[in-house]
mmCIF file of C-alpha atoms and ligand atoms in Angstrom:
data_model
loop_
_atom_site.group_PDB
_atom_site.id
_atom_site.type_symbol
_atom_site.label_atom_id
_atom_site.label_comp_id
_atom_site.label_asym_id
_atom_site.label_seq_id
_atom_site.Cartn_x
_atom_site.Cartn_y
_atom_site.Cartn_z
ATOM 1 C CA MET O 1 -62.991 -39.792 71.503
ATOM 2 C CA ALA O 2 -63.974 -39.888 75.675
ATOM 3 C CA VAL O 3 -65.525 -42.618 77.861
ATOM 4 C CA LEU O 4 -67.630 -40.125 80.962
ATOM 5 C CA TYR O 5 -68.168 -42.249 83.877
ATOM 6 C CA LEU O 6 -71.036 -41.845 86.359
ATOM 7 C CA SER O 7 -71.456 -43.830 88.867
ATOM 8 C CA THR O 8 -69.304 -44.599 92.067
ATOM 9 C CA PRO O 9 -66.197 -43.340 93.119
ATOM 10 C CA GLU O 10 -64.395 -46.354 94.750
ATOM 11 C CA ARG O 11 -65.519 -48.380 91.127
ATOM 12 C CA GLY O 12 -64.953 -45.098 89.065
ATOM 13 C CA ALA O 13 -61.243 -45.074 90.685
ATOM 14 C CA VAL O 14 -60.542 -49.172 89.574
ATOM 15 C CA PHE O 15 -62.125 -48.148 86.332
ATOM 16 C CA ALA O 16 -59.370 -44.905 85.767
ATOM 17 C CA ARG O 17 -56.830 -47.433 86.554
ATOM 18 C CA ALA O 18 -58.188 -49.775 84.081
ATOM 19 C CA PHE O 19 -57.949 -47.143 81.869
ATOM 20 C CA ALA O 20 -54.780 -45.954 82.209
ATOM 21 C CA GLU O 21 -53.128 -48.997 81.657
ATOM 22 C CA ARG O 22 -55.043 -50.378 79.030
ATOM 23 C CA LEU O 23 -56.767 -48.062 76.837
ATOM 24 C CA PRO O 24 -54.228 -45.360 77.536
ATOM 25 C CA GLU O 25 -55.234 -43.709 74.192
ATOM 26 C CA VAL O 26 -59.118 -42.975 75.203
ATOM 27 C CA PRO O 27 -59.341 -40.253 77.745
ATOM 28 C CA PHE O 28 -61.558 -41.359 80.448
ATOM 29 C CA TRP O 29 -63.670 -38.958 82.923
ATOM 30 C CA GLN O 30 -65.232 -39.401 86.246
ATOM 31 C CA GLY O 31 -68.412 -37.178 87.179
ATOM 32 C CA ARG O 32 -67.716 -34.648 84.435
ATOM 33 C CA ALA O 33 -66.984 -34.270 80.776
ATOM 34 C CA GLU O 34 -64.600 -31.940 80.028
ATOM 35 C CA ASP O 35 -65.723 -31.831 76.355
ATOM 36 C CA PRO O 36 -69.061 -33.346 76.566
ATOM 37 C CA GLY O 37 -69.049 -33.027 72.612
ATOM 38 C CA VAL O 38 -66.297 -35.905 72.113
ATOM 39 C CA VAL O 39 -67.789 -38.376 74.955
ATOM 40 C CA ARG O 40 -68.887 -41.647 72.702
ATOM 41 C CA TYR O 41 -69.246 -43.900 75.536
ATOM 42 C CA LEU O 42 -71.012 -43.410 79.133
ATOM 43 C CA VAL O 43 -70.611 -45.950 81.843
ATOM 44 C CA THR O 44 -73.571 -45.124 84.857
ATOM 45 C CA TRP O 45 -76.395 -46.597 86.151
ATOM 46 C CA THR O 46 -78.872 -44.412 85.073
ATOM 47 C CA ALA O 47 -79.114 -42.315 82.418
ATOM 48 C CA PRO O 48 -78.234 -38.183 82.700
ATOM 49 C CA GLU O 49 -81.207 -35.853 81.581
ATOM 50 C CA ARG O 50 -80.737 -34.178 78.104
ATOM 51 C CA LEU O 51 -78.668 -36.896 77.091
ATOM 52 C CA ALA O 52 -78.856 -36.084 73.720
ATOM 53 C CA GLU O 53 -78.371 -32.502 73.402
ATOM 54 C CA THR O 54 -75.552 -32.729 76.100
ATOM 55 C CA TYR O 55 -73.653 -35.889 74.563
ATOM 56 C CA PRO O 56 -74.016 -35.188 70.694
ATOM 57 C CA ASN O 57 -71.664 -37.869 69.776
ATOM 58 C CA LEU O 58 -72.303 -41.024 72.451
ATOM 59 C CA ARG O 59 -72.587 -43.975 70.528
ATOM 60 C CA LEU O 60 -72.751 -46.356 73.653
ATOM 61 C CA VAL O 61 -73.876 -46.716 77.380
ATOM 62 C CA PHE O 62 -72.865 -49.731 79.629
ATOM 63 C CA SER O 63 -74.844 -50.325 82.217
ATOM 64 C CA VAL O 64 -72.849 -50.467 85.317
ATOM 65 C CA GLY O 65 -75.384 -53.616 86.387
ATOM 66 C CA ALA O 66 -76.261 -56.321 84.390
ATOM 67 C CA GLY O 67 -80.218 -54.791 84.033
ATOM 68 C CA VAL O 68 -80.661 -52.179 82.361
ATOM 69 C CA ASP O 69 -84.649 -51.620 82.776
ATOM 70 C CA GLN O 70 -83.624 -48.113 84.599
ATOM 71 C CA LEU O 71 -81.759 -46.805 81.696
ATOM 72 C CA ASP O 72 -85.764 -46.305 80.029
ATOM 73 C CA LEU O 73 -84.594 -47.747 76.556
ATOM 74 C CA ALA O 74 -87.440 -46.317 74.713
ATOM 75 C CA ALA O 75 -86.078 -42.665 75.657
ATOM 76 C CA LEU O 76 -82.499 -43.222 74.863
ATOM 77 C CA PRO O 77 -81.379 -41.601 71.276
ATOM 78 C CA PRO O 78 -82.520 -43.722 68.442
ATOM 79 C CA GLY O 79 -78.872 -44.515 67.496
ATOM 80 C CA VAL O 80 -77.576 -45.274 70.929
ATOM 81 C CA GLY O 81 -76.690 -48.354 71.902
ATOM 82 C CA VAL O 82 -77.315 -50.149 75.373
ATOM 83 C CA VAL O 83 -74.514 -52.775 76.656
ATOM 84 C CA ARG O 84 -75.969 -54.713 79.778
ATOM 85 C CA MET O 85 -72.928 -55.516 82.541
ATOM 86 C CA LEU O 86 -71.363 -59.097 81.617
ATOM 87 C CA GLU O 87 -69.000 -59.699 84.226
ATOM 88 C CA PRO O 88 -68.212 -63.351 85.482
ATOM 89 C CA GLY O 89 -68.729 -62.178 88.997
ATOM 90 C CA LEU O 90 -72.485 -62.244 88.307
ATOM 91 C CA ALA O 91 -73.053 -65.263 87.754
ATOM 92 C CA GLU O 92 -70.807 -66.691 89.821
ATOM 93 C CA GLN O 93 -72.707 -64.786 92.835
ATOM 94 C CA MET O 94 -76.692 -65.378 91.624
ATOM 95 C CA GLY O 95 -75.752 -68.731 91.449
ATOM 96 C CA GLU O 96 -74.654 -68.607 94.999
ATOM 97 C CA TYR O 97 -77.844 -66.528 96.197
ATOM 98 C CA VAL O 98 -80.474 -68.645 94.270
ATOM 99 C CA THR O 99 -78.476 -71.754 95.862
ATOM 100 C CA LEU O 100 -79.400 -69.423 99.554
ATOM 101 C CA GLY O 101 -82.374 -69.229 98.929
ATOM 102 C CA VAL O 102 -83.913 -72.233 97.372
ATOM 103 C CA LEU O 103 -82.561 -74.292 100.518
ATOM 104 C CA ALA O 104 -84.059 -71.915 102.579
ATOM 105 C CA LEU O 105 -87.045 -72.159 101.115
ATOM 106 C CA HIS O 106 -86.661 -75.850 100.822
ATOM 107 C CA ARG O 107 -85.896 -76.350 104.407
ATOM 108 C CA ASP O 108 -88.777 -74.414 105.946
ATOM 109 C CA LEU O 109 -86.206 -71.365 107.005
ATOM 110 C CA PRO O 110 -88.641 -68.543 107.540
ATOM 111 C CA LEU O 111 -91.160 -70.817 109.748
ATOM 112 C CA TYR O 112 -87.771 -71.795 112.086
ATOM 113 C CA LEU O 113 -86.811 -68.093 112.294
ATOM 114 C CA ASP O 114 -90.189 -66.797 112.821
ATOM 115 C CA ASN O 115 -90.287 -69.350 115.684
ATOM 116 C CA GLN O 116 -87.081 -68.565 117.097
ATOM 117 C CA ARG O 117 -88.089 -65.159 117.420
ATOM 118 C CA SER O 118 -91.591 -66.621 119.492
ATOM 119 C CA ARG O 119 -88.809 -69.343 121.613
ATOM 120 C CA ARG O 120 -90.987 -71.900 119.783
ATOM 121 C CA TRP O 121 -89.015 -75.163 119.571
ATOM 122 C CA GLN O 122 -91.201 -76.917 116.710
ATOM 123 C CA ALA O 123 -89.947 -79.174 113.971
ATOM 124 C CA ALA O 124 -91.898 -80.115 110.887
ATOM 125 C CA ALA O 125 -91.217 -82.791 108.174
ATOM 126 C CA ASN O 126 -88.457 -82.121 106.076
ATOM 127 C CA ARG O 127 -89.379 -83.502 102.336
ATOM 128 C CA PRO O 128 -86.265 -84.781 99.929
ATOM 129 C CA ALA O 129 -84.951 -82.775 97.646
ATOM 130 C CA ALA O 130 -86.368 -85.071 94.840
ATOM 131 C CA GLU O 131 -90.432 -83.746 95.568
ATOM 132 C CA ARG O 132 -89.486 -80.468 95.756
ATOM 133 C CA ARG O 133 -89.316 -79.605 92.005
ATOM 134 C CA VAL O 134 -87.511 -76.213 91.031
ATOM 135 C CA GLY O 135 -88.550 -73.479 88.297
ATOM 136 C CA VAL O 136 -86.445 -70.848 87.062
ATOM 137 C CA MET O 137 -88.204 -67.886 84.920
ATOM 138 C CA GLY O 138 -85.460 -66.622 83.015
ATOM 139 C CA LEU O 139 -82.842 -68.828 81.389
ATOM 140 C CA GLY O 140 -80.421 -66.272 80.410
ATOM 141 C CA THR O 141 -76.963 -65.899 81.968
ATOM 142 C CA LEU O 142 -78.315 -65.679 85.069
ATOM 143 C CA GLY O 143 -80.707 -68.393 85.339
ATOM 144 C CA GLN O 144 -78.888 -70.332 84.028
ATOM 145 C CA ALA O 145 -76.144 -70.085 86.325
ATOM 146 C CA ALA O 146 -78.593 -70.415 89.083
ATOM 147 C CA LEU O 147 -79.951 -73.613 87.941
ATOM 148 C CA ALA O 148 -75.870 -74.902 87.370
ATOM 149 C CA ALA O 149 -75.720 -73.817 90.960
ATOM 150 C CA LEU O 150 -78.710 -76.260 92.172
ATOM 151 C CA ALA O 151 -78.143 -79.359 89.772
ATOM 152 C CA PRO O 152 -75.969 -80.839 92.832
ATOM 153 C CA PHE O 153 -78.631 -80.828 95.262
ATOM 154 C CA GLY O 154 -81.664 -83.204 93.455
ATOM 155 C CA PHE O 155 -84.243 -80.922 92.614
ATOM 156 C CA PRO O 156 -86.017 -81.737 89.829
ATOM 157 C CA LEU O 157 -84.795 -78.331 87.872
ATOM 158 C CA ALA O 158 -87.360 -76.932 84.724
ATOM 159 C CA GLY O 159 -87.159 -73.308 83.284
ATOM 160 C CA TRP O 160 -88.903 -71.158 81.551
ATOM 161 C CA SER O 161 -88.150 -68.521 78.198
ATOM 162 C CA ARG O 162 -89.338 -66.955 75.745
ATOM 163 C CA SER O 163 -87.628 -68.928 72.934
ATOM 164 C CA PRO O 164 -87.354 -72.754 73.437
ATOM 165 C CA LYS O 165 -83.762 -74.201 75.323
ATOM 166 C CA THR O 166 -82.147 -77.079 75.566
ATOM 167 C CA ILE O 167 -80.213 -77.326 78.751
ATOM 168 C CA PRO O 168 -78.853 -80.806 79.727
ATOM 169 C CA GLY O 169 -80.795 -81.928 83.344
ATOM 170 C CA VAL O 170 -82.864 -79.050 83.313
ATOM 171 C CA ASP O 171 -86.805 -79.172 81.926
ATOM 172 C CA CYS O 172 -87.029 -76.401 79.557
ATOM 173 C CA PHE O 173 -90.585 -74.450 78.958
ATOM 174 C CA THR O 174 -92.277 -71.492 76.652
ATOM 175 C CA ASP O 175 -95.497 -72.660 78.351
ATOM 176 C CA LEU O 176 -95.951 -70.834 81.459
ATOM 177 C CA ASP O 177 -99.279 -72.505 82.376
ATOM 178 C CA ALA O 178 -97.020 -76.465 82.009
ATOM 179 C CA PHE O 179 -94.092 -74.523 83.635
ATOM 180 C CA LEU O 180 -96.062 -73.362 86.839
ATOM 181 C CA ALA O 181 -98.376 -76.550 87.310
ATOM 182 C CA ARG O 182 -94.777 -78.514 87.743
ATOM 183 C CA THR O 183 -93.341 -76.067 90.015
ATOM 184 C CA ASP O 184 -93.133 -76.278 94.287
ATOM 185 C CA ILE O 185 -90.307 -73.122 94.487
ATOM 186 C CA LEU O 186 -90.798 -70.245 91.842
ATOM 187 C CA VAL O 187 -87.365 -68.206 90.834
ATOM 188 C CA CYS O 188 -87.560 -65.269 89.157
ATOM 189 C CA LEU O 189 -84.768 -63.708 87.096
ATOM 190 C CA LEU O 190 -86.551 -62.495 84.861
ATOM 191 C CA PRO O 191 -85.672 -58.652 82.879
ATOM 192 C CA LEU O 192 -88.007 -56.032 83.733
ATOM 193 C CA THR O 193 -89.806 -55.122 80.174
ATOM 194 C CA PRO O 194 -93.439 -54.856 79.579
ATOM 195 C CA GLU O 195 -94.292 -58.168 79.230
ATOM 196 C CA THR O 196 -92.890 -58.794 82.559
ATOM 197 C CA ALA O 197 -94.021 -55.804 84.763
ATOM 198 C CA GLY O 198 -96.612 -57.265 87.377
ATOM 199 C CA LEU O 199 -96.000 -60.945 85.986
ATOM 200 C CA LEU O 200 -96.005 -61.890 89.268
ATOM 201 C CA ASP O 201 -99.365 -61.540 90.431
ATOM 202 C CA ALA O 202 -102.809 -63.197 92.203
ATOM 203 C CA ARG O 203 -103.162 -64.975 88.555
ATOM 204 C CA LEU O 204 -99.732 -66.716 88.212
ATOM 205 C CA PHE O 205 -99.729 -67.649 91.956
ATOM 206 C CA ALA O 206 -103.051 -69.568 91.602
ATOM 207 C CA ARG O 207 -101.740 -71.292 89.122
ATOM 208 C CA LEU O 208 -98.944 -73.003 90.983
ATOM 209 C CA PRO O 209 -99.508 -76.217 93.437
ATOM 210 C CA GLU O 210 -101.062 -75.070 97.239
ATOM 211 C CA GLY O 211 -98.073 -74.369 99.393
ATOM 212 C CA ALA O 212 -95.427 -73.136 96.420
ATOM 213 C CA ARG O 213 -93.214 -70.643 97.577
ATOM 214 C CA LEU O 214 -91.460 -67.651 95.890
ATOM 215 C CA LEU O 215 -88.028 -66.842 95.470
ATOM 216 C CA HIS O 216 -87.338 -63.495 93.249
ATOM 217 C CA ALA O 217 -84.459 -61.750 92.649
ATOM 218 C CA GLY O 218 -85.237 -60.499 89.145
ATOM 219 C CA ARG O 219 -86.786 -56.420 89.626
ATOM 220 C CA GLY O 220 -89.397 -55.522 92.554
ATOM 221 C CA ARG O 221 -91.817 -54.052 89.284
ATOM 222 C CA GLN O 222 -92.457 -57.657 88.319
ATOM 223 C CA LEU O 223 -94.292 -58.279 91.379
ATOM 224 C CA ASP O 224 -97.905 -57.952 92.375
ATOM 225 C CA GLN O 225 -96.583 -57.104 96.723
ATOM 226 C CA ALA O 226 -99.960 -57.615 98.098
ATOM 227 C CA ALA O 227 -101.138 -60.169 95.896
ATOM 228 C CA LEU O 228 -97.859 -61.811 97.440
ATOM 229 C CA LEU O 229 -98.991 -60.917 100.951
ATOM 230 C CA ALA O 230 -102.656 -62.169 100.074
ATOM 231 C CA ALA O 231 -100.921 -64.951 98.735
ATOM 232 C CA LEU O 232 -99.252 -66.074 101.944
ATOM 233 C CA ASP O 233 -101.833 -65.096 104.208
ATOM 234 C CA ASP O 234 -104.304 -67.239 102.538
ATOM 235 C CA GLY O 235 -101.560 -70.338 102.485
ATOM 236 C CA ARG O 236 -101.247 -70.148 98.822
ATOM 237 C CA LEU O 237 -97.931 -69.594 99.022
ATOM 238 C CA ALA O 238 -95.838 -70.684 101.981
ATOM 239 C CA ALA O 239 -92.987 -68.198 101.896
ATOM 240 C CA ALA O 240 -91.071 -66.034 100.464
ATOM 241 C CA MET O 241 -87.688 -64.418 99.952
ATOM 242 C CA LEU O 242 -87.179 -61.617 98.017
ATOM 243 C CA ASP O 243 -83.897 -59.586 97.038
ATOM 244 C CA VAL O 244 -85.959 -56.919 95.169
ATOM 245 C CA THR O 245 -88.939 -54.698 96.042
ATOM 246 C CA ASP O 246 -90.842 -51.310 94.819
ATOM 247 C CA PRO O 247 -89.883 -48.905 95.637
ATOM 248 C CA GLU O 248 -86.358 -50.214 96.925
ATOM 249 C CA PRO O 249 -86.149 -49.711 100.092
ATOM 250 C CA LEU O 250 -89.448 -50.405 101.279
ATOM 251 C CA PRO O 251 -91.241 -47.382 103.228
ATOM 252 C CA PRO O 252 -90.569 -48.247 107.593
ATOM 253 C CA GLU O 253 -93.912 -49.583 107.873
ATOM 254 C CA HIS O 254 -94.552 -51.539 104.777
ATOM 255 C CA PRO O 255 -96.210 -55.098 106.168
ATOM 256 C CA ILE O 256 -93.208 -57.141 104.238
ATOM 257 C CA TRP O 257 -90.491 -55.506 106.244
ATOM 258 C CA ARG O 258 -92.350 -58.012 108.742
ATOM 259 C CA HIS O 259 -93.906 -61.227 107.782
ATOM 260 C CA PRO O 260 -92.955 -63.892 109.582
ATOM 261 C CA ARG O 261 -92.806 -65.585 106.131
ATOM 262 C CA VAL O 262 -91.157 -63.348 104.438
ATOM 263 C CA ILE O 263 -86.776 -62.982 104.369
ATOM 264 C CA LEU O 264 -85.828 -59.836 102.646
ATOM 265 C CA THR O 265 -82.307 -58.922 101.423
ATOM 266 C CA PRO O 266 -81.268 -55.317 99.848
ATOM 267 C CA HIS O 267 -81.147 -56.165 96.123
ATOM 268 C CA VAL O 268 -77.788 -57.917 96.772
ATOM 269 C CA ALA O 269 -78.290 -61.238 94.762
ATOM 270 C CA CYS O 270 -75.067 -59.850 92.493
ATOM 271 C CA GLN O 271 -72.934 -56.437 92.818
ATOM 272 C CA THR O 272 -70.807 -55.901 90.002
ATOM 273 C CA ARG O 273 -67.123 -56.451 90.459
ATOM 274 C CA ALA O 274 -65.148 -52.746 89.719
ATOM 275 C CA GLU O 275 -61.739 -54.754 88.006
ATOM 276 C CA GLU O 276 -63.699 -57.532 85.745
ATOM 277 C CA GLY O 277 -66.574 -54.427 84.810
ATOM 278 C CA ALA O 278 -63.603 -52.504 84.020
ATOM 279 C CA ALA O 279 -62.424 -55.455 81.586
ATOM 280 C CA HIS O 280 -65.713 -55.961 80.389
ATOM 281 C CA VAL O 281 -66.304 -52.205 79.166
ATOM 282 C CA ILE O 282 -62.569 -51.990 77.795
ATOM 283 C CA ALA O 283 -63.320 -54.993 75.827
ATOM 284 C CA GLY O 284 -66.645 -53.650 74.590
ATOM 285 C CA VAL O 285 -64.849 -50.353 73.568
ATOM 286 C CA ARG O 286 -62.313 -52.188 71.972
ATOM 287 C CA ALA O 287 -64.759 -53.920 69.483
ATOM 288 C CA ASP O 288 -66.430 -51.058 69.059
ATOM 289 C CA ARG O 289 -63.894 -49.434 67.806
ATOM 290 C CA ALA O 290 -62.579 -52.205 65.844
ATOM 291 C CA GLY O 291 -66.472 -52.645 64.306
ATOM 292 C CA ALA O 292 -66.919 -56.172 66.287
ATOM 293 C CA PRO O 293 -69.818 -57.200 67.877
ATOM 294 C CA VAL O 294 -70.118 -55.835 71.371
ATOM 295 C CA ALA O 295 -70.896 -58.674 74.100
ATOM 296 C CA GLY O 296 -73.595 -57.727 75.954
ATOM 297 C CA LEU O 297 -75.202 -55.067 73.194
ATOM 298 C CA VAL O 298 -78.992 -54.932 74.571
ATOM 299 C CA ASP O 299 -81.918 -55.498 71.854
ATOM 300 C CA ARG O 300 -83.519 -52.435 72.610
ATOM 301 C CA GLU O 301 -86.691 -53.293 70.650
ATOM 302 C CA ARG O 302 -87.105 -56.286 73.069
ATOM 303 C CA GLY O 303 -86.413 -54.166 75.811
ATOM 304 C CA TYR O 304 -82.676 -56.919 77.291
HETATM 305 P P1 LIG M 401 -80.758 -62.275 80.335
HETATM 306 O O1 LIG M 401 -80.959 -61.087 78.968
HETATM 307 O O2 LIG M 401 -78.951 -63.182 79.827
HETATM 308 O O3 LIG M 401 -81.523 -63.484 80.405
HETATM 309 C C1 LIG M 401 -83.061 -62.940 79.987
HETATM 310 C C2 LIG M 401 -84.161 -64.246 80.231
HETATM 311 O O4 LIG M 401 -85.392 -63.834 79.906
HETATM 312 C C3 LIG M 401 -83.631 -64.636 78.979
HETATM 313 O O5 LIG M 401 -84.040 -66.288 79.014
HETATM 314 C C4 LIG M 401 -85.499 -64.035 78.259
HETATM 315 O O6 LIG M 401 -85.742 -65.428 77.327
HETATM 316 C C5 LIG M 401 -86.370 -63.816 79.245
HETATM 317 N N1 LIG M 401 -87.287 -63.332 79.634
HETATM 318 C C6 LIG M 401 -87.654 -62.356 79.001
HETATM 319 N N2 LIG M 401 -88.829 -61.736 78.986
HETATM 320 C C7 LIG M 401 -89.538 -62.675 78.908
HETATM 321 C C8 LIG M 401 -90.965 -62.815 78.804
HETATM 322 N N3 LIG M 401 -91.335 -62.135 78.312
HETATM 323 N N4 LIG M 401 -91.365 -64.244 78.745
HETATM 324 C C9 LIG M 401 -90.445 -65.100 78.955
HETATM 325 N N5 LIG M 401 -89.024 -64.924 79.423
HETATM 326 C C10 LIG M 401 -88.517 -63.918 79.142
HETATM 327 O O7 LIG M 401 -80.503 -61.510 81.811
HETATM 328 P P2 LIG M 401 -79.679 -62.441 83.036
HETATM 329 O O8 LIG M 401 -79.767 -63.090 82.872
HETATM 330 O O9 LIG M 401 -78.231 -61.428 82.409
HETATM 331 O O10 LIG M 401 -80.570 -61.763 84.084
HETATM 332 C C11 LIG M 401 -81.816 -60.908 84.316
HETATM 333 C C12 LIG M 401 -82.389 -60.567 85.233
HETATM 334 O O11 LIG M 401 -81.779 -60.555 86.770
HETATM 335 C C13 LIG M 401 -81.553 -58.811 85.284
HETATM 336 O O12 LIG M 401 -82.341 -57.908 83.813
HETATM 337 C C14 LIG M 401 -81.920 -57.996 85.988
HETATM 338 O O13 LIG M 401 -83.535 -57.660 86.177
HETATM 339 C C15 LIG M 401 -81.501 -59.189 87.286
HETATM 340 N N6 LIG M 401 -80.821 -58.803 88.529
HETATM 341 C C16 LIG M 401 -80.969 -59.126 89.103
HETATM 342 C C17 LIG M 401 -79.773 -58.729 90.387
HETATM 343 C C18 LIG M 401 -80.132 -58.494 91.917
HETATM 344 O O14 LIG M 401 -79.052 -58.397 92.463
HETATM 345 N N7 LIG M 401 -81.332 -59.314 92.216
HETATM 346 C C19 LIG M 401 -78.458 -58.744 89.780
HETATM 347 C C20 LIG M 401 -78.383 -58.687 88.297
HETATM 348 C C21 LIG M 401 -79.455 -59.397 87.592
HETATM 349 P P3 LIG M 401 -84.701 -65.732 75.391
HETATM 350 O O15 LIG M 401 -83.621 -66.558 76.263
HETATM 351 O O16 LIG M 401 -85.738 -66.373 75.381
HETATM 352 O O17 LIG M 401 -84.442 -64.741 75.378
HETATM 353 C C1 LIG M 402 -78.774 -55.684 88.562
HETATM 354 C C2 LIG M 402 -76.872 -55.681 89.407
HETATM 355 O O1 LIG M 402 -78.642 -55.467 87.687
HETATM 356 O O2 LIG M 402 -76.950 -55.481 90.305
HETATM 357 O O3 LIG M 402 -79.737 -55.676 89.606
HETATM 358 O O4 LIG M 402 -76.368 -55.892 88.473
#
């Protein structure tokens, strides 16, 4: 039995040290398997080609990130489990990023950045937080961390998820129309699945209050970028902040790069910390070897 690690060498060095200290009986290989036939655990971002033939005894694929859509779950061999990254730094960083984005959109930062570029000194009226309703799509690890981080500011908070939830201080919806109708700043933290691909489109924007704002940190393919630009240009949406696009990066000529009411960041809302990421994978390998449940095991049917 062995672990094969196929991600960045810097993070791999930290993983190698952690495995040597805490799980010395399990060989840890980086980049290349000495014996592919004994690889039981793969740590990676994307699935290597010919996975089933190359690693016939594979049991679990650990994603180095929180998302697993890049692995093409349907194409993986049926008996192979997929584990998403669950390290506490991800939720902490997403809480920071969503706070940054919601405050920027609430306090008209895209407008002021554009005014600065045009040397325009012009104030808009500040709206109280109590009158700006924030709604988070996705109430999982990251959605709930974002809502907890926003709690001190006084925004009326809501969330939308597939299954009903109860979260103190948050109006929880499963009805998308009702959720959108009460949302002035929409935050998307959904996993990419066939149901969520293209969800942020013109039809959805039309169901938000006029002048709503979008903060998108889920996956680029959930957003119809042309519909976003049209909604910004006709005033349906006032501004957007995007951490994810399709493709990443956007081509240099793409209008999103220079749209005056878009703030763009390069998929940096969260980054897996090496030490904590290694601890999560080691705990998963230990649990699997003991026949115990593995934290972060994805429901492959559901897609997240
Ligand atoms: P979780 O699996 O913990 O939570 C997903 C949430 O989305 C759940 O509440 C789930 O509902 C809800 N959901 C899924 N599908 C639907 C649907 N069709 N309709 C309504 N709700 C749905 O995921 P995380 O919170 O850990 O991560 C979310 C995503 O954030 C990742 O998949 C990734 O794409 C993105 N991400 C982005 C990063 C960045 O840097 N920009 C970094 C890390 C992650 P239910 O509770 O009912 O199951
Ligand atoms: C992701 C990540 O899934 O960075 O986007 O963890």
